[in-house]
PDB file of C-alpha atoms in Angstrom:
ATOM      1  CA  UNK A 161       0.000   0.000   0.000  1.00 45.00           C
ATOM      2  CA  UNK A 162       1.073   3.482  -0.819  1.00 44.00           C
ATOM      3  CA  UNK A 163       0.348   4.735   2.828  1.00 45.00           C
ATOM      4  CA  UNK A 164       2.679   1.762   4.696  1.00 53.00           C
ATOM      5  CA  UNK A 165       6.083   3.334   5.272  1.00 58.00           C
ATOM      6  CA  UNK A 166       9.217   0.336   4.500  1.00 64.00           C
ATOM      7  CA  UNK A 167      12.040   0.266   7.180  1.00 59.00           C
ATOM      8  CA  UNK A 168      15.070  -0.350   6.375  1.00 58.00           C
ATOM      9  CA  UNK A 169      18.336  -1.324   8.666  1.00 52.00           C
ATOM     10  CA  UNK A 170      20.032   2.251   7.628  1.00 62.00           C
ATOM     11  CA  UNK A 171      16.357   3.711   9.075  1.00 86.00           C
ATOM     12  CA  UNK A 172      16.785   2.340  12.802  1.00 91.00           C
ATOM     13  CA  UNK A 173      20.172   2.697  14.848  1.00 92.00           C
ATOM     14  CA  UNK A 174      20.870   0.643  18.446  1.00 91.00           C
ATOM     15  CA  UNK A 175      21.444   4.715  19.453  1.00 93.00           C
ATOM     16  CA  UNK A 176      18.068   5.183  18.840  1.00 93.00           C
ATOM     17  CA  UNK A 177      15.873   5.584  21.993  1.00 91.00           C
ATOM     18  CA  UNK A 178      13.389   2.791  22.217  1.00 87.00           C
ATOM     19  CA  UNK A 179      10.304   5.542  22.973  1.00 88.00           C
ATOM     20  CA  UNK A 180      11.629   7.318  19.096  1.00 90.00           C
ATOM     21  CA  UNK A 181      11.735   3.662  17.137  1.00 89.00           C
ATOM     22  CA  UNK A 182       8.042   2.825  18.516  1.00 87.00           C
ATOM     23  CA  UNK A 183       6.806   6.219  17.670  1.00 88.00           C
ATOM     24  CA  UNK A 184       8.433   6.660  14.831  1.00 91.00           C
ATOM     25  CA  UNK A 185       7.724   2.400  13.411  1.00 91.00           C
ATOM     26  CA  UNK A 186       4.775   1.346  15.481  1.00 90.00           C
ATOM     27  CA  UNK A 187       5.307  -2.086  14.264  1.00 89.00           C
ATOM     28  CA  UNK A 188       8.517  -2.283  15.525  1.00 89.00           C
ATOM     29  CA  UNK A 189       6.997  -2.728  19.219  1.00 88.00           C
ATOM     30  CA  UNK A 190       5.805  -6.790  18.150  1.00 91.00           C
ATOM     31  CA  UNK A 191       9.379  -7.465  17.360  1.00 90.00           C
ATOM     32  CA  UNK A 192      11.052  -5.728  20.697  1.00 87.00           C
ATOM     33  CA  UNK A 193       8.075  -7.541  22.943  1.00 87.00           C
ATOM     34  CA  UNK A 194       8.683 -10.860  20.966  1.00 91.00           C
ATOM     35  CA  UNK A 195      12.693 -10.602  21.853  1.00 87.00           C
ATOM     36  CA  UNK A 196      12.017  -9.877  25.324  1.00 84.00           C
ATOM     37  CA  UNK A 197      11.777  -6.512  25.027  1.00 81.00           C
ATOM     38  CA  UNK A 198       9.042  -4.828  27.293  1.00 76.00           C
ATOM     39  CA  UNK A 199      10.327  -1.473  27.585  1.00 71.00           C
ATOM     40  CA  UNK A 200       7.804  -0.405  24.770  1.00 68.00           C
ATOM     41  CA  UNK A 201       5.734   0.542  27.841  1.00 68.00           C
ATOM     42  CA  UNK A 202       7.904   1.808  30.516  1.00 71.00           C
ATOM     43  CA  UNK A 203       9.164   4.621  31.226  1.00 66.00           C
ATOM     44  CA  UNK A 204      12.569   4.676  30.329  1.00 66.00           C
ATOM     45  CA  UNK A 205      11.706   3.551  26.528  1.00 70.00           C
ATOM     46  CA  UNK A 206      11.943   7.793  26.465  1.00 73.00           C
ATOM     47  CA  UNK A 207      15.855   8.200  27.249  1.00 80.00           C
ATOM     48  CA  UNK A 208      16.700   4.757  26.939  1.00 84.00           C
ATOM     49  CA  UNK A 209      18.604   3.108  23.531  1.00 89.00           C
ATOM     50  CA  UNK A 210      17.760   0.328  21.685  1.00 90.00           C
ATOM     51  CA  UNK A 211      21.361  -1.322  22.734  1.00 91.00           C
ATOM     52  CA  UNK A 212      21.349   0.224  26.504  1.00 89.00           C
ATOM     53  CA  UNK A 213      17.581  -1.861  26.985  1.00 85.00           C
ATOM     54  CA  UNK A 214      18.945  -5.283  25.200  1.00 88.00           C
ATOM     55  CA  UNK A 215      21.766  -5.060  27.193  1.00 90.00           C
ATOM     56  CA  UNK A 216      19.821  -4.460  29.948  1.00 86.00           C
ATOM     57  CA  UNK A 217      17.709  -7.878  29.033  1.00 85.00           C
ATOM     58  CA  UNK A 218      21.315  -9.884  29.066  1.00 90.00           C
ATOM     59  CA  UNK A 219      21.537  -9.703  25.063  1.00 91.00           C
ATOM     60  CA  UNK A 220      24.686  -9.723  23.466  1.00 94.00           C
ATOM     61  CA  UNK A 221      26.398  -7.515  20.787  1.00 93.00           C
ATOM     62  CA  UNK A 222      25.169 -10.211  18.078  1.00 94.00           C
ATOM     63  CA  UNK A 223      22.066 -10.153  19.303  1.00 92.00           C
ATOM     64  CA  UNK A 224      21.635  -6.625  19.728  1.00 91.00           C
ATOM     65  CA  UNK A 225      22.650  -6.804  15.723  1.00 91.00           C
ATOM     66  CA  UNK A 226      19.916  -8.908  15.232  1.00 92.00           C
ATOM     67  CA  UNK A 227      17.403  -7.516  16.324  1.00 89.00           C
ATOM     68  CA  UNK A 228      18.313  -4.376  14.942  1.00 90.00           C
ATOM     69  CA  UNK A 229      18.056  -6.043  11.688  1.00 88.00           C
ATOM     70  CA  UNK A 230      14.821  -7.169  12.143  1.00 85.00           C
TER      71      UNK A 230
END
């Protein structure tokens, strides 16, 4: 559909803040909760990066990758 916006890797960065990514790529929140992710909904998803909260879940670099990928 003309209206659906693509993401693409170069889009998203692990520096991102977790709050920014959800705004900004709503869908992205069913791939963060499906890693293990549940800061969609607390409040540090506002200051918080992508890598800072997967670290904070135990991931590691390659799976920080990953996800970001995703």
């Amino acid at each position: 559909m003309a209206d659906q916006q693509t993401i693409t890797p170069e889009q998203i960065t692990k520096e991102m803040t977790i709050g920014d990514v959800v705004k900004k790529y709503p869908s992205t929140a069913e791939i963060l909760l499906a890693n293990g992710v549940h800061c969609v909904g607390c409040g540090a998803r506002y200051f918080e990066s992508l890598e800072a909260g997967f670290k904070g879940h135990g991931m590691s670099d390659e799976q920080v990758d990953t996800i970001i990928k995703q």
